[in-house]
């Protein structure tokens, strides 16, 4: 959840307690409209409490994030503020864990998880045993891999998969790398000179920079555009095509393997060091990711999730429209 930004906000259990807090909170003098502090008076501009008719609203900045109704219903509203402070505010007030997953707020109510969109209102009520229950859970959807489509795609590029696995096996060496454990790891080591010899320099490698950036993704905080992904993805797939002429296939496979190694080391693929060391076990899975992104419309299927479950977001970003 990040650093604690919401401090000393009371836990509120029901409407009666919310009303009591409101009535006992002395308004800040000279403010119009009226502002009653929810926590410390010096934090009144950050979180405060007010009445809206009979409803008691607990406000974060200007948003009534949590509202207690006289009938016992509690409403949660984000107004598009899917932020750490909003999640902490909900957790402090209601005791409900909340966090963000790719621009969506997820709340853990009981043993289930519920997603809350920017302009949606989630309605809760406490059961007889004092536990929160969701009254208006929305149907959630997610993406999963189609196993047959994945198998077919791997088979189509089986020749390069076999080459890459051999490349990784041949080039793997146990070396010490700088980690918290400072232990030996199986790595593939490539000198900058090897990239220069194969590609004629480092700059040509930028052609593949966006090959794993389908959908709403960024490099160095700059959004990747559709044509950038398409160009990089096309260029990489050209190297691993099974139907290319035999006389150039080995060289292209070699280039593709090196491109994956550099991509695993540096997202920008603008090598700044004399050599790179990449964990061997991560190279073949990166090929999966690159190909699955390129063929996402074939290998991903949309599924309705069981009530109380939310998408992990693993594949969601691939399918977001640019």
Tab-separated table of C-alpha atoms in Angstrom:
chain	number	residue	atom	x	y	z
A	1	UNK	CA	0.000	0.000	0.000
A	2	UNK	CA	2.978	2.294	0.173
A	3	UNK	CA	3.818	4.732	2.937
A	4	UNK	CA	1.150	5.619	5.483
A	5	UNK	CA	-0.361	8.932	4.446
A	6	UNK	CA	-3.609	8.765	6.446
A	7	UNK	CA	-3.010	9.159	10.165
A	8	UNK	CA	-5.243	9.118	13.260
A	9	UNK	CA	-8.552	8.649	11.490
A	10	UNK	CA	-11.038	6.838	13.757
A	11	UNK	CA	-12.496	3.408	13.071
A	12	UNK	CA	-16.249	3.833	12.580
A	13	UNK	CA	-18.495	0.809	13.069
A	14	UNK	CA	-21.994	2.075	12.310
A	15	UNK	CA	-24.288	5.022	11.649
A	16	UNK	CA	-24.813	5.817	15.326
A	17	UNK	CA	-21.088	6.173	15.928
A	18	UNK	CA	-20.659	8.261	12.760
A	19	UNK	CA	-23.462	10.585	13.899
A	20	UNK	CA	-21.907	10.892	17.346
A	21	UNK	CA	-18.497	11.768	15.865
A	22	UNK	CA	-20.142	14.399	13.673
A	23	UNK	CA	-22.091	15.967	16.535
A	24	UNK	CA	-19.093	15.991	18.881
A	25	UNK	CA	-16.688	17.463	16.318
A	26	UNK	CA	-16.421	21.217	16.735
A	27	UNK	CA	-16.511	23.075	13.388
A	28	UNK	CA	-13.440	25.006	12.291
A	29	UNK	CA	-14.114	28.668	13.037
A	30	UNK	CA	-14.619	30.960	10.064
A	31	UNK	CA	-15.076	28.222	7.473
A	32	UNK	CA	-17.965	28.302	5.031
A	33	UNK	CA	-19.237	25.807	4.169
A	34	UNK	CA	-18.821	24.215	7.583
A	35	UNK	CA	-15.888	21.842	8.113
A	36	UNK	CA	-15.850	19.456	11.064
A	37	UNK	CA	-12.537	17.588	11.586
A	38	UNK	CA	-12.621	13.803	11.446
A	39	UNK	CA	-9.227	13.378	13.094
A	40	UNK	CA	-6.789	16.014	14.296
A	41	UNK	CA	-7.991	19.561	13.779
A	42	UNK	CA	-4.835	20.453	11.867
A	43	UNK	CA	-5.801	17.774	9.295
A	44	UNK	CA	-9.315	19.134	8.747
A	45	UNK	CA	-8.577	20.085	5.127
A	46	UNK	CA	-7.552	16.504	4.406
A	47	UNK	CA	-10.232	14.425	6.135
A	48	UNK	CA	-13.417	15.685	7.683
A	49	UNK	CA	-17.025	14.727	8.413
A	50	UNK	CA	-20.319	16.261	7.334
A	51	UNK	CA	-24.066	15.629	7.154
A	52	UNK	CA	-25.859	15.367	3.835
A	53	UNK	CA	-29.515	15.151	4.793
A	54	UNK	CA	-29.556	12.278	7.258
A	55	UNK	CA	-26.474	10.634	5.742
A	56	UNK	CA	-23.085	11.052	7.439
A	57	UNK	CA	-20.267	11.496	4.934
A	58	UNK	CA	-16.607	10.910	5.778
A	59	UNK	CA	-14.686	13.061	3.344
A	60	UNK	CA	-11.142	12.748	2.033
A	61	UNK	CA	-10.199	16.133	0.577
A	62	UNK	CA	-13.429	16.830	-1.349
A	63	UNK	CA	-14.667	13.292	-1.958
A	64	UNK	CA	-17.254	11.604	0.326
A	65	UNK	CA	-15.401	8.282	0.263
A	66	UNK	CA	-17.420	6.566	3.021
A	67	UNK	CA	-21.072	7.389	3.723
A	68	UNK	CA	-23.115	5.959	6.601
A	69	UNK	CA	-26.869	5.785	5.955
A	70	UNK	CA	-29.553	5.686	8.702
A	71	UNK	CA	-30.741	2.249	7.519
A	72	UNK	CA	-27.344	0.718	8.244
A	73	UNK	CA	-26.055	0.732	4.682
A	74	UNK	CA	-22.527	2.046	4.102
A	75	UNK	CA	-21.482	3.373	0.709
A	76	UNK	CA	-17.952	3.543	-0.674
A	77	UNK	CA	-17.285	5.957	-3.533
A	78	UNK	CA	-13.938	6.833	-5.126
A	79	UNK	CA	-14.874	9.463	-7.706
A	80	UNK	CA	-11.953	8.266	-9.875
A	81	UNK	CA	-9.380	8.655	-7.068
A	82	UNK	CA	-7.802	5.201	-7.099
A	83	UNK	CA	-4.951	6.337	-4.835
A	84	UNK	CA	-2.938	5.060	-1.902
A	85	UNK	CA	-4.450	7.679	0.419
A	86	UNK	CA	-7.993	6.683	-0.618
A	87	UNK	CA	-7.246	3.030	0.078
A	88	UNK	CA	-5.711	3.835	3.455
A	89	UNK	CA	-8.682	6.034	4.347
A	90	UNK	CA	-11.096	3.152	3.653
A	91	UNK	CA	-8.930	0.741	5.642
A	92	UNK	CA	-8.671	3.096	8.636
A	93	UNK	CA	-12.374	3.934	8.771
A	94	UNK	CA	-13.947	0.556	8.031
A	95	UNK	CA	-11.157	-1.941	8.754
A	96	UNK	CA	-11.474	-3.256	5.203
A	97	UNK	CA	-8.159	-3.823	3.353
A	98	UNK	CA	-8.080	-1.919	0.065
A	99	UNK	CA	-5.463	-1.614	-2.661
A	100	UNK	CA	-5.114	-0.752	-6.326
A	101	UNK	CA	-4.737	-3.162	-9.232
A	102	UNK	CA	-4.173	-1.461	-12.594
A	103	UNK	CA	-6.443	1.547	-12.073
A	104	UNK	CA	-9.072	-0.448	-10.157
A	105	UNK	CA	-9.611	-0.504	-6.399
A	106	UNK	CA	-9.919	-3.931	-4.804
A	107	UNK	CA	-11.483	-4.415	-1.375
A	108	UNK	CA	-11.101	-7.553	0.709
A	109	UNK	CA	-14.476	-8.043	2.421
A	110	UNK	CA	-14.629	-11.185	4.516
A	111	UNK	CA	-12.919	-13.920	2.536
A	112	UNK	CA	-13.748	-12.403	-0.846
A	113	UNK	CA	-12.409	-9.648	-3.075
A	114	UNK	CA	-14.500	-7.023	-4.837
A	115	UNK	CA	-13.503	-4.520	-7.503
A	116	UNK	CA	-14.722	-0.927	-7.434
A	117	UNK	CA	-14.581	1.212	-10.565
A	118	UNK	CA	-13.952	4.950	-10.724
A	119	UNK	CA	-17.575	6.111	-10.611
A	120	UNK	CA	-19.163	3.067	-9.015
A	121	UNK	CA	-20.672	2.915	-5.527
A	122	UNK	CA	-20.134	-0.195	-3.422
A	123	UNK	CA	-22.857	-0.767	-0.808
A	124	UNK	CA	-22.170	-2.673	2.411
A	125	UNK	CA	-24.060	-3.727	5.499
A	126	UNK	CA	-22.987	-5.500	8.656
A	127	UNK	CA	-24.429	-8.944	9.317
A	128	UNK	CA	-25.739	-10.081	12.694
A	129	UNK	CA	-22.286	-11.347	13.629
A	130	UNK	CA	-20.779	-7.927	12.913
A	131	UNK	CA	-19.090	-8.756	9.602
A	132	UNK	CA	-19.292	-6.584	6.510
A	133	UNK	CA	-21.306	-7.958	3.596
A	134	UNK	CA	-21.400	-6.566	0.053
A	135	UNK	CA	-24.914	-5.815	-1.219
A	136	UNK	CA	-24.288	-4.930	-4.864
A	137	UNK	CA	-21.249	-6.840	-6.092
A	138	UNK	CA	-20.744	-6.459	-9.828
A	139	UNK	CA	-19.840	-9.309	-12.156
A	140	UNK	CA	-16.098	-9.363	-12.821
A	141	UNK	CA	-14.280	-10.611	-15.894
A	142	UNK	CA	-10.698	-11.542	-16.581
A	143	UNK	CA	-8.454	-13.042	-19.242
A	144	UNK	CA	-6.850	-16.464	-19.239
A	145	UNK	CA	-4.639	-18.385	-21.612
A	146	UNK	CA	-6.245	-20.868	-23.966
A	147	UNK	CA	-4.031	-23.911	-23.515
A	148	UNK	CA	-4.633	-25.330	-26.981
A	149	UNK	CA	-3.935	-22.008	-28.651
A	150	UNK	CA	-0.750	-21.646	-26.589
A	151	UNK	CA	0.378	-25.149	-27.558
A	152	UNK	CA	-0.327	-24.431	-31.234
A	153	UNK	CA	1.636	-21.173	-31.104
A	154	UNK	CA	4.614	-22.823	-29.418
A	155	UNK	CA	4.502	-25.599	-31.995
A	156	UNK	CA	4.470	-23.061	-34.845
A	157	UNK	CA	7.684	-21.522	-33.512
A	158	UNK	CA	8.998	-24.813	-32.162
A	159	UNK	CA	12.218	-24.607	-34.157
A	160	UNK	CA	13.213	-21.345	-32.510
A	161	UNK	CA	12.084	-22.535	-29.061
A	162	UNK	CA	14.427	-25.501	-29.483
A	163	UNK	CA	17.241	-23.212	-30.650
A	164	UNK	CA	16.716	-20.793	-27.749
A	165	UNK	CA	16.710	-23.539	-25.128
A	166	UNK	CA	19.951	-24.873	-26.596
A	167	UNK	CA	21.432	-21.375	-26.662
A	168	UNK	CA	20.551	-20.819	-22.999
A	169	UNK	CA	21.866	-24.241	-21.967
A	170	UNK	CA	25.154	-23.723	-23.834
A	171	UNK	CA	25.716	-20.191	-22.530
A	172	UNK	CA	24.663	-20.713	-18.897
A	173	UNK	CA	27.331	-20.349	-16.247
A	174	UNK	CA	27.170	-20.161	-12.460
A	175	UNK	CA	28.383	-16.760	-11.325
A	176	UNK	CA	28.047	-14.488	-8.336
A	177	UNK	CA	25.784	-11.527	-8.874
A	178	UNK	CA	24.958	-8.640	-6.590
A	179	UNK	CA	21.850	-9.713	-4.675
A	180	UNK	CA	20.863	-9.513	-1.027
A	181	UNK	CA	22.115	-13.097	-0.637
A	182	UNK	CA	25.231	-12.554	-2.794
A	183	UNK	CA	25.013	-16.154	-3.945
A	184	UNK	CA	25.817	-17.930	-7.193
A	185	UNK	CA	23.150	-17.914	-9.910
A	186	UNK	CA	22.836	-19.569	-13.298
A	187	UNK	CA	23.253	-16.715	-15.751
A	188	UNK	CA	23.861	-15.986	-19.394
A	189	UNK	CA	26.667	-13.457	-19.857
A	190	UNK	CA	27.006	-11.426	-23.055
A	191	UNK	CA	29.689	-8.876	-23.836
A	192	UNK	CA	28.801	-5.588	-25.469
A	193	UNK	CA	31.265	-6.435	-28.212
A	194	UNK	CA	29.177	-9.477	-29.166
A	195	UNK	CA	26.074	-7.316	-29.670
A	196	UNK	CA	28.096	-4.872	-31.760
A	197	UNK	CA	29.541	-7.629	-33.932
A	198	UNK	CA	26.170	-9.266	-34.572
A	199	UNK	CA	24.000	-6.170	-34.993
A	200	UNK	CA	26.600	-3.699	-36.271
A	201	UNK	CA	26.259	-1.580	-33.141
A	202	UNK	CA	23.901	-1.076	-30.201
A	203	UNK	CA	21.482	1.357	-31.873
A	204	UNK	CA	19.962	-1.274	-34.248
A	205	UNK	CA	18.726	-3.209	-31.176
A	206	UNK	CA	16.266	-0.414	-30.431
A	207	UNK	CA	14.190	-1.824	-33.288
A	208	UNK	CA	12.999	-4.516	-30.842
A	209	UNK	CA	12.541	-2.228	-27.823
A	210	UNK	CA	8.729	-2.329	-27.787
A	211	UNK	CA	8.171	-5.995	-28.668
A	212	UNK	CA	6.807	-6.763	-25.174
A	213	UNK	CA	4.758	-3.601	-24.737
A	214	UNK	CA	1.288	-4.320	-26.081
A	215	UNK	CA	-1.561	-2.289	-24.602
A	216	UNK	CA	-1.325	0.265	-21.820
A	217	UNK	CA	2.388	0.100	-21.091
A	218	UNK	CA	5.322	2.448	-20.743
A	219	UNK	CA	9.066	2.684	-21.089
A	220	UNK	CA	10.750	5.298	-18.911
A	221	UNK	CA	7.308	6.672	-17.989
A	222	UNK	CA	6.505	7.333	-21.654
A	223	UNK	CA	3.429	5.583	-23.031
A	224	UNK	CA	4.097	3.100	-25.832
A	225	UNK	CA	2.105	3.803	-28.997
A	226	UNK	CA	0.443	1.072	-31.083
A	227	UNK	CA	2.683	1.570	-34.098
A	228	UNK	CA	5.790	1.208	-31.909
A	229	UNK	CA	4.630	-2.135	-30.562
A	230	UNK	CA	3.604	-3.337	-34.027
A	231	UNK	CA	6.930	-2.382	-35.584
A	232	UNK	CA	9.025	-4.037	-32.867
A	233	UNK	CA	6.819	-7.101	-32.744
A	234	UNK	CA	6.957	-7.510	-36.520
A	235	UNK	CA	10.729	-7.111	-36.547
A	236	UNK	CA	11.230	-9.747	-33.851
A	237	UNK	CA	8.823	-12.246	-35.386
A	238	UNK	CA	10.597	-11.857	-38.725
A	239	UNK	CA	13.763	-13.199	-37.047
A	240	UNK	CA	12.109	-16.373	-35.738
A	241	UNK	CA	9.825	-17.253	-38.654
A	242	UNK	CA	9.984	-20.998	-39.386
A	243	UNK	CA	9.464	-20.467	-43.138
A	244	UNK	CA	12.441	-18.171	-43.734
A	245	UNK	CA	15.283	-19.233	-46.068
A	246	UNK	CA	17.656	-21.707	-44.466
A	247	UNK	CA	20.788	-19.766	-45.402
A	248	UNK	CA	19.894	-16.886	-43.080
A	249	UNK	CA	17.879	-18.708	-40.423
A	250	UNK	CA	20.714	-19.454	-37.990
A	251	UNK	CA	21.930	-15.853	-38.038
A	252	UNK	CA	18.407	-14.550	-37.431
A	253	UNK	CA	17.819	-17.038	-34.624
A	254	UNK	CA	21.091	-15.892	-33.066
A	255	UNK	CA	19.986	-12.253	-33.290
A	256	UNK	CA	16.600	-13.072	-31.750
A	257	UNK	CA	18.232	-14.905	-28.829
A	258	UNK	CA	20.559	-11.982	-28.146
A	259	UNK	CA	17.656	-9.519	-28.397
A	260	UNK	CA	15.765	-11.473	-25.735
A	261	UNK	CA	18.797	-11.518	-23.455
A	262	UNK	CA	19.252	-7.757	-23.730
A	263	UNK	CA	15.524	-7.108	-23.299
A	264	UNK	CA	15.556	-9.165	-20.116
A	265	UNK	CA	18.418	-7.049	-18.799
A	266	UNK	CA	17.284	-3.570	-19.885
A	267	UNK	CA	13.818	-2.479	-21.005
A	268	UNK	CA	15.270	0.295	-23.171
A	269	UNK	CA	17.759	-2.046	-24.885
A	270	UNK	CA	20.427	0.675	-25.010
A	271	UNK	CA	23.259	-1.259	-23.391
A	272	UNK	CA	25.416	1.049	-21.269
A	273	UNK	CA	27.799	-1.515	-19.745
A	274	UNK	CA	30.645	-3.661	-21.048
A	275	UNK	CA	28.675	-6.852	-20.361
A	276	UNK	CA	25.322	-8.014	-19.075
A	277	UNK	CA	24.391	-10.924	-16.821
A	278	UNK	CA	20.849	-12.289	-17.127
A	279	UNK	CA	19.233	-15.072	-15.110
A	280	UNK	CA	19.053	-18.023	-17.487
A	281	UNK	CA	15.654	-19.194	-16.277
A	282	UNK	CA	13.965	-15.948	-17.367
A	283	UNK	CA	14.910	-15.961	-21.048
A	284	UNK	CA	12.549	-18.620	-22.474
A	285	UNK	CA	9.552	-17.276	-20.474
A	286	UNK	CA	10.240	-13.863	-22.036
A	287	UNK	CA	9.833	-15.447	-25.471
A	288	UNK	CA	6.455	-16.760	-24.307
A	289	UNK	CA	5.445	-13.282	-23.197
A	290	UNK	CA	6.539	-11.630	-26.447
A	291	UNK	CA	4.686	-14.152	-28.613
A	292	UNK	CA	1.580	-14.261	-26.404
A	293	UNK	CA	1.321	-10.459	-26.596
A	294	UNK	CA	1.651	-10.467	-30.366
A	295	UNK	CA	-1.002	-13.179	-30.679
A	296	UNK	CA	-3.111	-12.109	-27.688
A	297	UNK	CA	-6.339	-12.206	-29.703
A	298	UNK	CA	-5.660	-15.882	-30.367
A	299	UNK	CA	-4.276	-17.150	-27.052
A	300	UNK	CA	-6.399	-15.176	-24.564
A	301	UNK	CA	-10.042	-15.857	-23.781
A	302	UNK	CA	-12.338	-13.743	-21.614
A	303	UNK	CA	-13.991	-15.459	-18.674
A	304	UNK	CA	-16.532	-14.518	-16.042
A	305	UNK	CA	-14.989	-14.799	-12.592
A	306	UNK	CA	-16.710	-16.406	-9.599
A	307	UNK	CA	-18.422	-13.958	-7.261
A	308	UNK	CA	-15.931	-12.587	-4.759
A	309	UNK	CA	-13.004	-12.974	-7.147
A	310	UNK	CA	-11.264	-10.222	-9.132
A	311	UNK	CA	-8.840	-10.336	-12.004
A	312	UNK	CA	-5.165	-10.477	-11.103
A	313	UNK	CA	-4.538	-8.056	-13.961
A	314	UNK	CA	-1.798	-10.229	-15.474
A	315	UNK	CA	-3.184	-10.049	-18.998
A	316	UNK	CA	-5.597	-7.138	-18.678
A	317	UNK	CA	-3.101	-4.507	-19.799
A	318	UNK	CA	-2.490	-6.378	-23.045
A	319	UNK	CA	-6.130	-6.108	-24.026
A	320	UNK	CA	-6.755	-2.483	-23.123
A	321	UNK	CA	-7.460	-0.274	-26.094
A	322	UNK	CA	-4.802	2.305	-26.853
